[in-house]
Coordinates of C-alpha atoms and ligand atoms in Angstrom, one line a residue:
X1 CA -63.9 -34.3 -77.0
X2 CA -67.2 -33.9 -76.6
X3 CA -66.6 -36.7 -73.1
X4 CA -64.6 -34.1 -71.9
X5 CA -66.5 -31.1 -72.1
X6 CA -69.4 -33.6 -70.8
X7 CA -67.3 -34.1 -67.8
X8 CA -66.3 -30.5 -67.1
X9 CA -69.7 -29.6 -67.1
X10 CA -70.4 -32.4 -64.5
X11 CA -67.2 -31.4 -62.6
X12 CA -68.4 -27.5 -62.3
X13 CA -72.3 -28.8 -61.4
X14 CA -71.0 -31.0 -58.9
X15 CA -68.9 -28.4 -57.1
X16 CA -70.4 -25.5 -57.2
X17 CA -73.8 -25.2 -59.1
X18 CA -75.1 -28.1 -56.8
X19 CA -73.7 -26.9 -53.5
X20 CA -75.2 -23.1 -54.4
X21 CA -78.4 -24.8 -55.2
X22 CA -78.5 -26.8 -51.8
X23 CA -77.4 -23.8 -50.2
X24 CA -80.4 -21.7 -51.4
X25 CA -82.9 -24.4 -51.0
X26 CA -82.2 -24.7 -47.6
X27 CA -81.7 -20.8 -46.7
X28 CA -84.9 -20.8 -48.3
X29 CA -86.4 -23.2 -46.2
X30 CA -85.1 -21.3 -43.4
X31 CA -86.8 -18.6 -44.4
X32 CA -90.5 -18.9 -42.9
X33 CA -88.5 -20.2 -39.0
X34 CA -86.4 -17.3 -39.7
X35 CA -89.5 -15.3 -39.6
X36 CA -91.1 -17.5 -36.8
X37 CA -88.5 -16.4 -35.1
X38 CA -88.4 -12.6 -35.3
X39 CA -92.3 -12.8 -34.9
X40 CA -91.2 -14.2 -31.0
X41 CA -89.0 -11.5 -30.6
X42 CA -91.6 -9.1 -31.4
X43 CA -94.3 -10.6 -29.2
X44 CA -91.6 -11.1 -26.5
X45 CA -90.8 -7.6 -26.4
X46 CA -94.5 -6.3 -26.4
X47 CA -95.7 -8.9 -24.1
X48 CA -92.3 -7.3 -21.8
X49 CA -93.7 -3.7 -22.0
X50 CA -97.4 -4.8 -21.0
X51 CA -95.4 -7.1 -17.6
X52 CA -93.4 -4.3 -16.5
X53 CA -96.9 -2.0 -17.1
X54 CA -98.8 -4.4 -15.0
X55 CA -95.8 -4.8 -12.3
X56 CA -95.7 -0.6 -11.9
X57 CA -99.3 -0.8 -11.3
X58 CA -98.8 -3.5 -8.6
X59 CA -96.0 -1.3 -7.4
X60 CA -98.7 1.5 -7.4
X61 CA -101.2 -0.3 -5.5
X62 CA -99.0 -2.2 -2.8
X63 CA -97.5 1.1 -1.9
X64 CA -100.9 2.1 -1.3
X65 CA -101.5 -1.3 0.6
X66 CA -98.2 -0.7 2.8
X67 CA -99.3 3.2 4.0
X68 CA -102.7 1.8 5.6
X69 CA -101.5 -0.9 6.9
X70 CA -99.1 1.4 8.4
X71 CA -101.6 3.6 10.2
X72 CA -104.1 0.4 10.7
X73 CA -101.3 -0.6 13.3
X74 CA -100.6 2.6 15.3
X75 CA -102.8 1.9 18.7
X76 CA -104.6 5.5 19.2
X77 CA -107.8 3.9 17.1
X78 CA -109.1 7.6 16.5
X79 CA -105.9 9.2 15.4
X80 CA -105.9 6.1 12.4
X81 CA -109.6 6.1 11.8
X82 CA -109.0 9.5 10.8
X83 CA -105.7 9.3 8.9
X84 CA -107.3 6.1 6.7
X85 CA -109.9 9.2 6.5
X86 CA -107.7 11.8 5.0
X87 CA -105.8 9.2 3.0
X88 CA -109.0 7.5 1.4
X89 CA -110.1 11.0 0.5
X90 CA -107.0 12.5 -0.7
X91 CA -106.3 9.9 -2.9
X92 CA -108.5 10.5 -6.4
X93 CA -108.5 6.8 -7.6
X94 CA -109.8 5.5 -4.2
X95 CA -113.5 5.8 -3.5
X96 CA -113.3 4.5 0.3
X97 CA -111.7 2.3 1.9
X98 CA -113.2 -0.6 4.3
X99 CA -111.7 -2.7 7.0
X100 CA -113.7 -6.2 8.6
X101 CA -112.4 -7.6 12.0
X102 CA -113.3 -11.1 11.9
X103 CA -114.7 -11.6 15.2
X104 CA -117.8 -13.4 16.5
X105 CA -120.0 -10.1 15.2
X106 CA -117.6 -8.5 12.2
X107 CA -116.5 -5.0 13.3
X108 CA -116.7 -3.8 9.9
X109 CA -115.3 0.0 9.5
X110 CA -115.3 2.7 6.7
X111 CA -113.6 5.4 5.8
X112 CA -113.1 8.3 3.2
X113 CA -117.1 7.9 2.7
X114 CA -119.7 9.5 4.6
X115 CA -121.7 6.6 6.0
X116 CA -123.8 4.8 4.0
X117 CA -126.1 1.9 4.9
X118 CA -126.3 0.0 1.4
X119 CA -122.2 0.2 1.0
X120 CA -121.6 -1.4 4.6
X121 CA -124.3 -4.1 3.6
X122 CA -122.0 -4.4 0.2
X123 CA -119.2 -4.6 2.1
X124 CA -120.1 -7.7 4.3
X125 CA -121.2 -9.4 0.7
X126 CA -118.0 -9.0 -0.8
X127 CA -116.5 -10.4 2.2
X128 CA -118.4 -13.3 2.3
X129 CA -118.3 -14.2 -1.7
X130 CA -114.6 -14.0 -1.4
X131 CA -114.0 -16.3 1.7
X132 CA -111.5 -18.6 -0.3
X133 CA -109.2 -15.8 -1.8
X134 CA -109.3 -14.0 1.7
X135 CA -107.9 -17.5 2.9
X136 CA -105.5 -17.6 0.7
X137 CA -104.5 -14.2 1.8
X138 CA -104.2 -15.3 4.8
X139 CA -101.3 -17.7 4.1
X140 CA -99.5 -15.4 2.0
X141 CA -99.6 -13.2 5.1
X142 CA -98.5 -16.0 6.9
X143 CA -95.7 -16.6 5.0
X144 CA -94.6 -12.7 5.2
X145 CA -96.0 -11.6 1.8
X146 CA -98.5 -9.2 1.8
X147 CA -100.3 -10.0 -1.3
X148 CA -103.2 -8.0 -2.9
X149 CA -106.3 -9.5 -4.6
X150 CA -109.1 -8.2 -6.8
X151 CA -112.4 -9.5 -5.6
X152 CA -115.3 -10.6 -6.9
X153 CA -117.5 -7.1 -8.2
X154 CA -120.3 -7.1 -5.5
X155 CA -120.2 -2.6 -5.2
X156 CA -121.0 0.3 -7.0
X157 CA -120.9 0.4 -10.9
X158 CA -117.8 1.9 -12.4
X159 CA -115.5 0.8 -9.3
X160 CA -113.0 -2.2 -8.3
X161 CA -112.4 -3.6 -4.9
X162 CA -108.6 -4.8 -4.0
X163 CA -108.4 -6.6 -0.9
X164 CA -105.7 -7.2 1.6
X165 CA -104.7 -8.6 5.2
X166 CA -103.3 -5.9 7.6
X167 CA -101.4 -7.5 10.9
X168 CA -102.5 -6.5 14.1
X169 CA -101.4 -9.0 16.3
X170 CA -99.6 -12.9 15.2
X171 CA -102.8 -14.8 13.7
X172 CA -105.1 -11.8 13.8
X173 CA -105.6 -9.8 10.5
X174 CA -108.0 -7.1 9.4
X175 CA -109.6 -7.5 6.1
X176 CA -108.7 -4.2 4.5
X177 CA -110.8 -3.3 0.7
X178 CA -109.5 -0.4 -1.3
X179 CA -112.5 0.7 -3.6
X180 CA -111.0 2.1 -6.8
X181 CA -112.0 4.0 -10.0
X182 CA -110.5 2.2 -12.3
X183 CA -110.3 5.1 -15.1
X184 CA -108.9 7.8 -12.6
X185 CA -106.3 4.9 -11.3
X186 CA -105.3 4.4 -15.1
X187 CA -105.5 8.1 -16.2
X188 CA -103.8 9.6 -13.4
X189 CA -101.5 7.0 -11.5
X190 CA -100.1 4.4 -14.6
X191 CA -100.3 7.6 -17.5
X192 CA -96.5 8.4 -16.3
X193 CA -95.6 4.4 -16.3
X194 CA -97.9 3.9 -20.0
X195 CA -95.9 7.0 -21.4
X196 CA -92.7 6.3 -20.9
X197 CA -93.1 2.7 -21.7
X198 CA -94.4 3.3 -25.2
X199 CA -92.1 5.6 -26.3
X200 CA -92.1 7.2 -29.6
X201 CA -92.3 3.3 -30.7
X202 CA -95.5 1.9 -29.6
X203 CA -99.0 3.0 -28.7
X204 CA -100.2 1.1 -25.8
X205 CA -104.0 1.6 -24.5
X206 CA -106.3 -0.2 -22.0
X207 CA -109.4 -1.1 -22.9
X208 CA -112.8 -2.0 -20.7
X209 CA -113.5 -6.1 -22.5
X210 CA -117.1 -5.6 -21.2
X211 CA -117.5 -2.1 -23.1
X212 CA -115.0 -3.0 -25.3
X213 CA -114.3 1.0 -24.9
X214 CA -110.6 1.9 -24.4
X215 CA -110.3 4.0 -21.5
X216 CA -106.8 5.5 -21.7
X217 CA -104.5 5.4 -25.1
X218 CA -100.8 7.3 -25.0
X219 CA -101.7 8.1 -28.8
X220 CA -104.8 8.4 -31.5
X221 CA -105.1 4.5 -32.4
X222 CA -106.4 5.6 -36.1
X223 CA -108.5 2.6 -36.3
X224 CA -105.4 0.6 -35.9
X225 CA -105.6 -3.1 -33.9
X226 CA -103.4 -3.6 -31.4
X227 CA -100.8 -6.5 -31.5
X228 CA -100.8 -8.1 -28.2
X229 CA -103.2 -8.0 -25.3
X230 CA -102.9 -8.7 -21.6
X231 CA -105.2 -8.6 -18.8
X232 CA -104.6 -6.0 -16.6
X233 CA -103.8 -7.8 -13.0
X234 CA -105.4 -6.0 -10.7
X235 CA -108.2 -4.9 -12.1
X236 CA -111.0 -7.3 -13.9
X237 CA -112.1 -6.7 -16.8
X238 CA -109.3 -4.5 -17.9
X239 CA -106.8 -5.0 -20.5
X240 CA -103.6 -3.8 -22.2
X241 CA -103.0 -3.3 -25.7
X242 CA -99.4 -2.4 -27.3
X243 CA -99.2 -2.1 -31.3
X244 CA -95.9 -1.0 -32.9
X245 CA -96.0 2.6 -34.8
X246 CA -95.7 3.1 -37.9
X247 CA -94.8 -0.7 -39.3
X248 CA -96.3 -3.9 -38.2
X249 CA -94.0 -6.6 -37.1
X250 CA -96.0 -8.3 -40.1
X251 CA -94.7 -5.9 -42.7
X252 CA -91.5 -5.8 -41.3
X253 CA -90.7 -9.8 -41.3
X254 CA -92.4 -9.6 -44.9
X255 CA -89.8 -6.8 -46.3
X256 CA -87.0 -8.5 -44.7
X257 CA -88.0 -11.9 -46.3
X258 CA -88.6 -10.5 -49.2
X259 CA -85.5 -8.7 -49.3
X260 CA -83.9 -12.2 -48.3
X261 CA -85.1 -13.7 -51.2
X262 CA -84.0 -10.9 -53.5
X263 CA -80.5 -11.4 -52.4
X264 CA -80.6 -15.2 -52.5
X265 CA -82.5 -15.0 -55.8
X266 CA -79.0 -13.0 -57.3
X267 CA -76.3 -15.0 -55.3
X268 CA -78.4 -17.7 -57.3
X269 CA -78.2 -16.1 -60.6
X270 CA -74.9 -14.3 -60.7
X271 CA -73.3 -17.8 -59.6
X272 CA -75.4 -19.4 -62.6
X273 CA -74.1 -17.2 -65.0
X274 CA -70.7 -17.5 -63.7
X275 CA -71.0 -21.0 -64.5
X276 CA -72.3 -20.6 -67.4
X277 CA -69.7 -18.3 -68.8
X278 CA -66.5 -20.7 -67.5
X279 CA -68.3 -23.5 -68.9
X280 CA -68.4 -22.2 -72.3
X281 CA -64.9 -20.4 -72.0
X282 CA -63.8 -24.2 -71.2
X283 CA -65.9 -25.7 -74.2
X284 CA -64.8 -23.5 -76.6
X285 CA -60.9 -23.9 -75.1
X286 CA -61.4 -27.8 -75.7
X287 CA -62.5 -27.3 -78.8
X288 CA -59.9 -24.8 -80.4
X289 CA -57.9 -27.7 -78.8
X290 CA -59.2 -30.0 -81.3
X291 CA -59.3 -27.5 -83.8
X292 CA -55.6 -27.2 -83.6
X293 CA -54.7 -30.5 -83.8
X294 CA -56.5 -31.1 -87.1
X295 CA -55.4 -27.4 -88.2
X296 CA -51.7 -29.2 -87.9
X297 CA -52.7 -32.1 -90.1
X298 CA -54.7 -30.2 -92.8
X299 CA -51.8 -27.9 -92.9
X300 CA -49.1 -30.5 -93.2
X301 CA -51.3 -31.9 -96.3
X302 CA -51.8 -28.9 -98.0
X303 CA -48.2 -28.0 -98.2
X304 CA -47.7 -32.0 -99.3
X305 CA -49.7 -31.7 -102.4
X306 CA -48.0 -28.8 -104.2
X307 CA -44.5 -30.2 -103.0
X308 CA -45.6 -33.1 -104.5
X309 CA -46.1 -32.0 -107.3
X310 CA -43.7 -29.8 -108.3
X311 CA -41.1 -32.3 -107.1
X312 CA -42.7 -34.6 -109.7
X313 CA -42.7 -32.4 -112.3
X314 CA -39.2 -30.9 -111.7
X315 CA -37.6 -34.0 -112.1
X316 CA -39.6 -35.0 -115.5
X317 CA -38.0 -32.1 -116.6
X318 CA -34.2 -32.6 -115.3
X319 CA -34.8 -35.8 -116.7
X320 CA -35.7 -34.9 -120.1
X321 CA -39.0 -37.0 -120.0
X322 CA -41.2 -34.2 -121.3
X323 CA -40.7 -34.8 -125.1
X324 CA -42.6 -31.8 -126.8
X325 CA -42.3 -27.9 -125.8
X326 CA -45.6 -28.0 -125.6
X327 CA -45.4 -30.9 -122.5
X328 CA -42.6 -28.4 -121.0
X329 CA -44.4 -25.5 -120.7
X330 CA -47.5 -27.1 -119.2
X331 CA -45.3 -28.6 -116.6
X332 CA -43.5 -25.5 -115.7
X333 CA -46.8 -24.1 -115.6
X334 CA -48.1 -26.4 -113.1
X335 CA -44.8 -26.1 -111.0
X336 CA -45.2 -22.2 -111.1
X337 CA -48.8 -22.6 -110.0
X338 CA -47.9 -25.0 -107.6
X339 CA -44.7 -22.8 -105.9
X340 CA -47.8 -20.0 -106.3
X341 CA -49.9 -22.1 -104.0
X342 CA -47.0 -22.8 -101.6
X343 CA -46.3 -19.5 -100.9
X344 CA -50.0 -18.2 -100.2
X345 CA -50.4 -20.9 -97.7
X346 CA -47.2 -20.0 -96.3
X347 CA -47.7 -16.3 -96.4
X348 CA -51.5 -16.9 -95.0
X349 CA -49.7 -18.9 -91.7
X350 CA -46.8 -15.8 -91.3
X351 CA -49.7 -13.3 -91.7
X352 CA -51.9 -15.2 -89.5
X353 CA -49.5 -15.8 -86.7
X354 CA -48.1 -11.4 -87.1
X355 CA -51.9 -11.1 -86.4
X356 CA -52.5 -13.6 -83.6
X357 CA -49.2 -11.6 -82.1
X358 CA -50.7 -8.5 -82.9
X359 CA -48.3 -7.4 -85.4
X360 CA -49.5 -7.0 -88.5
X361 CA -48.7 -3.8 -89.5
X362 CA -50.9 -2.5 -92.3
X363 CA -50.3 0.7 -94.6
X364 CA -52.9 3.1 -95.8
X365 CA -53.1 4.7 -98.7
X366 CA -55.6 5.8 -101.9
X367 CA -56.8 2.7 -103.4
X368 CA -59.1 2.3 -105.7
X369 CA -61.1 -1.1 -105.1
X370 CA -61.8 -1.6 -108.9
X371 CA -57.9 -2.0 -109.0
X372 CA -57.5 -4.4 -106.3
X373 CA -60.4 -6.4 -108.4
X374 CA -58.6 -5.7 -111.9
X375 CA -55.3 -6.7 -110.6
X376 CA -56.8 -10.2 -108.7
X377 CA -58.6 -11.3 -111.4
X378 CA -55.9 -10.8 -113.8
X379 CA -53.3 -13.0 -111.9
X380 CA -56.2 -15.5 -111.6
X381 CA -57.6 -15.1 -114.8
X382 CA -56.0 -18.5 -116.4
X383 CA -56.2 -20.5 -112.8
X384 CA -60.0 -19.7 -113.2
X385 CA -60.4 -20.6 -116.6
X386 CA -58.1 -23.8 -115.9
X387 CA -60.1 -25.5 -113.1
X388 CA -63.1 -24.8 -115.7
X389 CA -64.9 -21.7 -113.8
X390 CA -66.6 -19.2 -116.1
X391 CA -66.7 -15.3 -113.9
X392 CA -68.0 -12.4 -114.6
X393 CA -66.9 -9.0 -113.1
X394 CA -68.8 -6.4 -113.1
X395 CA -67.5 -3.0 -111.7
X396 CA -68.8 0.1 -110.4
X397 CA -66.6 2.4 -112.3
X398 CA -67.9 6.0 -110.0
X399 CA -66.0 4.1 -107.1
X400 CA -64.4 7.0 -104.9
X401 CA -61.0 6.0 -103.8
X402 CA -60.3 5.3 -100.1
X403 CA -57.9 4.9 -98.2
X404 CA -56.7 1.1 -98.1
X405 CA -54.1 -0.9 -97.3
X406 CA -54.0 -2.5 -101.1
X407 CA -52.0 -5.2 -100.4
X408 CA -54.0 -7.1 -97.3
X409 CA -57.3 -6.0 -99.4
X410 CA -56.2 -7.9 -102.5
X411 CA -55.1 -10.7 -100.0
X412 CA -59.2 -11.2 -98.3
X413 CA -60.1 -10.8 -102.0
X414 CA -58.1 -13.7 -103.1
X415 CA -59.1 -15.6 -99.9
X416 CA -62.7 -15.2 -100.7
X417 CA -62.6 -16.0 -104.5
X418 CA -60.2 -18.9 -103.5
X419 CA -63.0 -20.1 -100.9
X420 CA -65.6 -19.8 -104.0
X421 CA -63.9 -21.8 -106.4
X422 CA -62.9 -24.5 -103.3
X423 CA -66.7 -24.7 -102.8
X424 CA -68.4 -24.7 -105.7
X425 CA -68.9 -28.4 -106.9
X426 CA -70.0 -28.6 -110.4
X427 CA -71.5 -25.3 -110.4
X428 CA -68.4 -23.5 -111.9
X429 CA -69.6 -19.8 -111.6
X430 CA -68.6 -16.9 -110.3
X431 CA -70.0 -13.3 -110.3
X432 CA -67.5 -10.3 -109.0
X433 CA -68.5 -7.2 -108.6
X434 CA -67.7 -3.7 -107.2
X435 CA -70.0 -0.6 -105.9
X436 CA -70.8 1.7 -103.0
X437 CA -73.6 1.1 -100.2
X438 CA -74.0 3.4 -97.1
X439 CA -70.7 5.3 -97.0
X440 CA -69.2 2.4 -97.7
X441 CA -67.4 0.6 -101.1
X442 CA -67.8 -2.8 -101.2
X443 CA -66.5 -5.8 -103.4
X444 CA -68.7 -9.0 -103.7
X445 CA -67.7 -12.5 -104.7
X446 CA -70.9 -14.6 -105.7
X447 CA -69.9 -18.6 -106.4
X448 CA -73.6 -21.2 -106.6
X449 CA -71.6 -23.5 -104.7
X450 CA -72.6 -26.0 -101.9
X451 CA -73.6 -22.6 -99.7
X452 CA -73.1 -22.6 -95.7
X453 CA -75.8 -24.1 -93.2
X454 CA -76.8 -20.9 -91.0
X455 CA -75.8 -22.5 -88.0
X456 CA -71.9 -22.6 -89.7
X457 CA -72.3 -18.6 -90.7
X458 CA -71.8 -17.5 -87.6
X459 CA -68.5 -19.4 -87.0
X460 CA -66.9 -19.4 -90.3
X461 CA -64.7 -16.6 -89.4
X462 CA -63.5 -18.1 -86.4
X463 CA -59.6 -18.9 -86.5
X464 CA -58.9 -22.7 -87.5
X465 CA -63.1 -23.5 -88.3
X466 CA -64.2 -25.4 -91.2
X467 CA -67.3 -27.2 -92.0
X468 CA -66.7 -30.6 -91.1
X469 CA -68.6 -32.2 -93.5
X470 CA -69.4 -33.4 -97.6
X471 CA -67.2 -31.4 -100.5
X472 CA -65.6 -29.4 -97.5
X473 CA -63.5 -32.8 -96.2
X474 CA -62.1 -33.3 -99.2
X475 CA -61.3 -30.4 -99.5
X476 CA -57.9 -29.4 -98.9
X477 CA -57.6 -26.1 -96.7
X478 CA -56.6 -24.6 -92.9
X479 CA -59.4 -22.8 -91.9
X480 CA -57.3 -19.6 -91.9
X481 CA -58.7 -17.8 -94.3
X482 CA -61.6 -16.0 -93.6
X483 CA -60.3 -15.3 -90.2
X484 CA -57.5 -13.5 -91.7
X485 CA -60.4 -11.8 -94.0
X486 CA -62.4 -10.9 -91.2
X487 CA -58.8 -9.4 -89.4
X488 CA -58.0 -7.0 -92.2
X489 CA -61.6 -5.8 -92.9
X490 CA -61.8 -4.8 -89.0
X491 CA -58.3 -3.0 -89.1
X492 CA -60.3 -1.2 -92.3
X493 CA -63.3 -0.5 -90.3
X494 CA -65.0 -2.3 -92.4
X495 CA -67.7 -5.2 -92.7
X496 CA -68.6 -8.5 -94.2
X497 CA -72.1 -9.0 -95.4
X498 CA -72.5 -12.7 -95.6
X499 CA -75.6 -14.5 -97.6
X500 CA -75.6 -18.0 -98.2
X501 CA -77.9 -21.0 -98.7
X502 CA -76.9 -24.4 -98.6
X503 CA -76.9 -26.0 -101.7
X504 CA -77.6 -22.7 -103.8
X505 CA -74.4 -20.9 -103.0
X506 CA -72.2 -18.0 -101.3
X507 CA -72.0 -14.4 -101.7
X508 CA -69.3 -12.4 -99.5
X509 CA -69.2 -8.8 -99.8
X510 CA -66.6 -6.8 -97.6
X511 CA -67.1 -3.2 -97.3
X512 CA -65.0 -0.2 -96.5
X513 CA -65.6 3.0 -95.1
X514 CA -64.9 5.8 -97.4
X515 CA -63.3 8.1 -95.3
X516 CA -63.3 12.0 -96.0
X517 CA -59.4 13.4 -96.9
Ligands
ADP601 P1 -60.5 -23.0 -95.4 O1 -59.1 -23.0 -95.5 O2 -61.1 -24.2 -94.8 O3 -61.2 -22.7 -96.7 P2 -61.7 -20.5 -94.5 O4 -61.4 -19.8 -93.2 O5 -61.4 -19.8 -95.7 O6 -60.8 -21.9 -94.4 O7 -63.2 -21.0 -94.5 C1 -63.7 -21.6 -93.4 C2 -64.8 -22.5 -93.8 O8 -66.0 -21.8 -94.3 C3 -64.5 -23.5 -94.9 O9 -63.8 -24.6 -94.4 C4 -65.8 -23.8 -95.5 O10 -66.4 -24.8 -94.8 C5 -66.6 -22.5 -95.3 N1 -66.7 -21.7 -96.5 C6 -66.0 -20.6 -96.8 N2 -66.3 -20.0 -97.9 C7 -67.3 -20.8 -98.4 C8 -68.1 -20.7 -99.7 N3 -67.9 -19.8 -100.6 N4 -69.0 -21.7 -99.8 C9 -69.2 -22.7 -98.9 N5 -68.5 -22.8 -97.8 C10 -67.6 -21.8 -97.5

């Protein structure tokens, strides 16, 4: 039996305890790329925002780059000179704007800037430190691309140069230089592009790396740090900063794992327990199996015995064997104890199946308990005194009288006597006795019998259990009886109160409710 309930177990942790556990392991595992992966998300997004930030201001400035090149190519020189004028000095984030022919002597121009000897002399400088990006200007120009570089810083503090090829004629380009204020640029043309990119969702700042000061944030920081950082294209020096409001990514990937492994964590457990509970349902299924099986045979010998016997006996007596009165009447005693036996153990297997079926039907009325007791004992009286027990009974004679069903009472009460005289051994007493406890009355059947191993007290009142071992294997019984006990006292309300030690004996009390009527 025990193979089988072995194998059942291995059976339900092959299919689905170890499955589960394989599954959570690796979901698990998963986890922290899980998270990896959201984190990329994240940073993808942010580092999306800051592109499309540093695109717009590209946007800004090429605009910028496409008007003057515009009026750089109209041929009335004075009407552009004074149109890159009114451009240079409209514009609040330009400071001036220069233009170098490269021709034997440069022809270097500026405008939006009242002359000014030290910024022309700048203006060659630049030109020169930067011969190698102006070249490579040059071939983007060639190619048809206008493209738009910040140069090396060579002016005035606090300002940016962009520089730029304008087409005069095919192979002959003017340097052009915007000198911008890179605070006013970001405060007045990329505010609109910084706002609307950040949202209610992100704060997003730029920040001077050589001050370390941010210039321009679309919200109060609050000492917060900003999640990802880009340089700002176009101007040196300059960088952009997004962080997401109110939760970090961070806090976010660590609540969803943690929420992750909450779940997983009870899949895990509730699955367990599901186990758990079918794998006991099945182990204690196989093992009523058993149960049954030896209930069959125990039964089939106890009825044996008393037949037996009284078929023995019975025929002595047709056959006139049994020569003195005296011989007769002990035989038709034993045959009338015998039938007596019989019948419980046939009445005990009717009862117990009505009550498996749920149809005992029990009647209630005044009892008094001391009754049930006087009644009992008085039937058993010379059984007792026959099989050598000495009993005392000692009765509460204030006992209130409840409401019983007399009849299935007197039947746990012979169960539970019967039981103490079955397990006794050589210690052949009994003590009986009666009383109230707690609202409740109460009969108690004491024996100092072989006594029940804890472990066996809990299941004693199971349907077909006995103690498979020592006086109880040889002796004869179905394991019915204090099942059926345990049946009527809950159709009474009632309880058992168990004490027992092995080898020092048994006491059983069942109590009743005394109900007010
Ligand atoms: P049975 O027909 O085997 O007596 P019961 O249901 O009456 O069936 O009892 C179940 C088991 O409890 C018994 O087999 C026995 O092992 C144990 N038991 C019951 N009463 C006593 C007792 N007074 N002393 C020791 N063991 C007891």
């Amino acid at each position: 039996m025990n193979r089988t309930v072995r194998k059942i177990g291995l059976i339900l942790f092959l299919i689905i305890l170890l499955p589960v556990i394989i599954f959570i392991t690796y979901q698990l595992s998963t986890l922290n790329e899980d998270e990896a992966v959201i984190r990329k998300i994240y940073g993808d997004q942010l580092e999306s925002i800051l592109f499309s930030v540093n695109q717009s201001s590209e946007d800004i400035v090429s605009n910028w780059a496409g008007d003057i090149e515009e009026i750089i190519q109209r041929n009335d020189i004075p009407e552009s000179k004074a149109m890159l004028d009114s451009f240079a000095s409209s514009n609040t984030a330009i400071n001036y704007i220069f233009s170098v022919k490269e021709t034997e002597k440069p022809e270097i121009n500026f405008y939006g800037i009242k002359g000014s000897d030290s910024v022309r002399i700048n203006a060659v400088k630049i030109i020169d430190a930067n011969k190698e990006n102006i070249n490579k200007l040059r071939t983007y120009k060639r190619g048809g691309y206008r493209k738009i570089e910040p140069v090396d810083e060579a002016d005035t503090p606090g300002s940016k140069t962009l520089v730029f090829l304008a087409q005069l004629s095919k192979e002959n380009y003017l340097i052009v230089g915007m000198v911008i204020r890179p605070i006013v640029f970001v405060d007045e043309y990329l505010r609109p592009k910084l706002q609307s990119s950040a949202q209610e969702k992100f704060i997003i700042n730029v920040v001077n790396d050589i001050t370390g000061q941010a210039v321009y944030s679309t919200e109060e920081m609050g000492g917060l740090q900003v999640q990802q950082k880009k340089s700002l294209w176009l101007i040196p020096n300059f960088s952009l900063g997004i962080l997401l409001k109110g939760r970090t990514i961070d806090s976010l990937v660590n609540e969803r794992q943690g929420e992750n492994i909450l779940m997983l964590s009870l899949v895990g457990i509730v699955l367990i327990i599901g186990v758990i509970v079918v794998f006991r349902t099945i182990k204690k299924e196989v093992e009523l199996a058993q149960i049954k099986s030896d209930f069959v045979s125990n039964v089939s010998h106890e009825l044996r015995t008393p037949l037996a016997l009284i078929t023995m006996f019975a025929e002595t007596l047709e056959l006139g064997r049994a020569k003195s009165e005296e011989k007769k009447k002990e035989y038709y005693t034993i045959i009338s104890q015998e039938a007596n036996r019989l019948s419980r153990i046939v009445n005990s297997i009717l009862n117990f199946s009505r009550m498996e079926a749920g149809k005992r039907v029990f009647n209630f009325n005044p009892v008094n308990l001391n009754d049930v007791v006087d009644k009992v004992t008085g039937t058993y009286d010379f059984h007792l005194h026959s099989k050598g027990f000495e009993y005392s009974v000692n009765k509460d004679n204030t006992l209130p009288t409840v409401k019983l069903d007399g009849e299935a009472v007197a039947e746990a009460f012979i169960n539970v006597l019967d039981n103490a005289v079955k397990y006794s051994g050589d210690k052949k007493m009994i003590e009986i006795k009666t009383g109230t406890s707690d609202q409740n009355v109460y009969f108690e059947v004491r024996d100092f019998g072989i006594g029940i191993s804890e472990e066996n007290q809990k299941k004693i009142f199971d349907k077909f259990f006995r103690v498979q071992s020592g006086l109880v294997h040889e002796t004869k019984g179905t394991g019915l009886g204090l099942s059926l006990v345990k049946h009527i006292v809950d159709a009474h309300k009632g309880k058992i109160e168990l004490q027992s030690k092995l080898g020092e004996g048994t006491s059983v009390r069942l109590l009743f409710p005394i109900t007010k009527s």
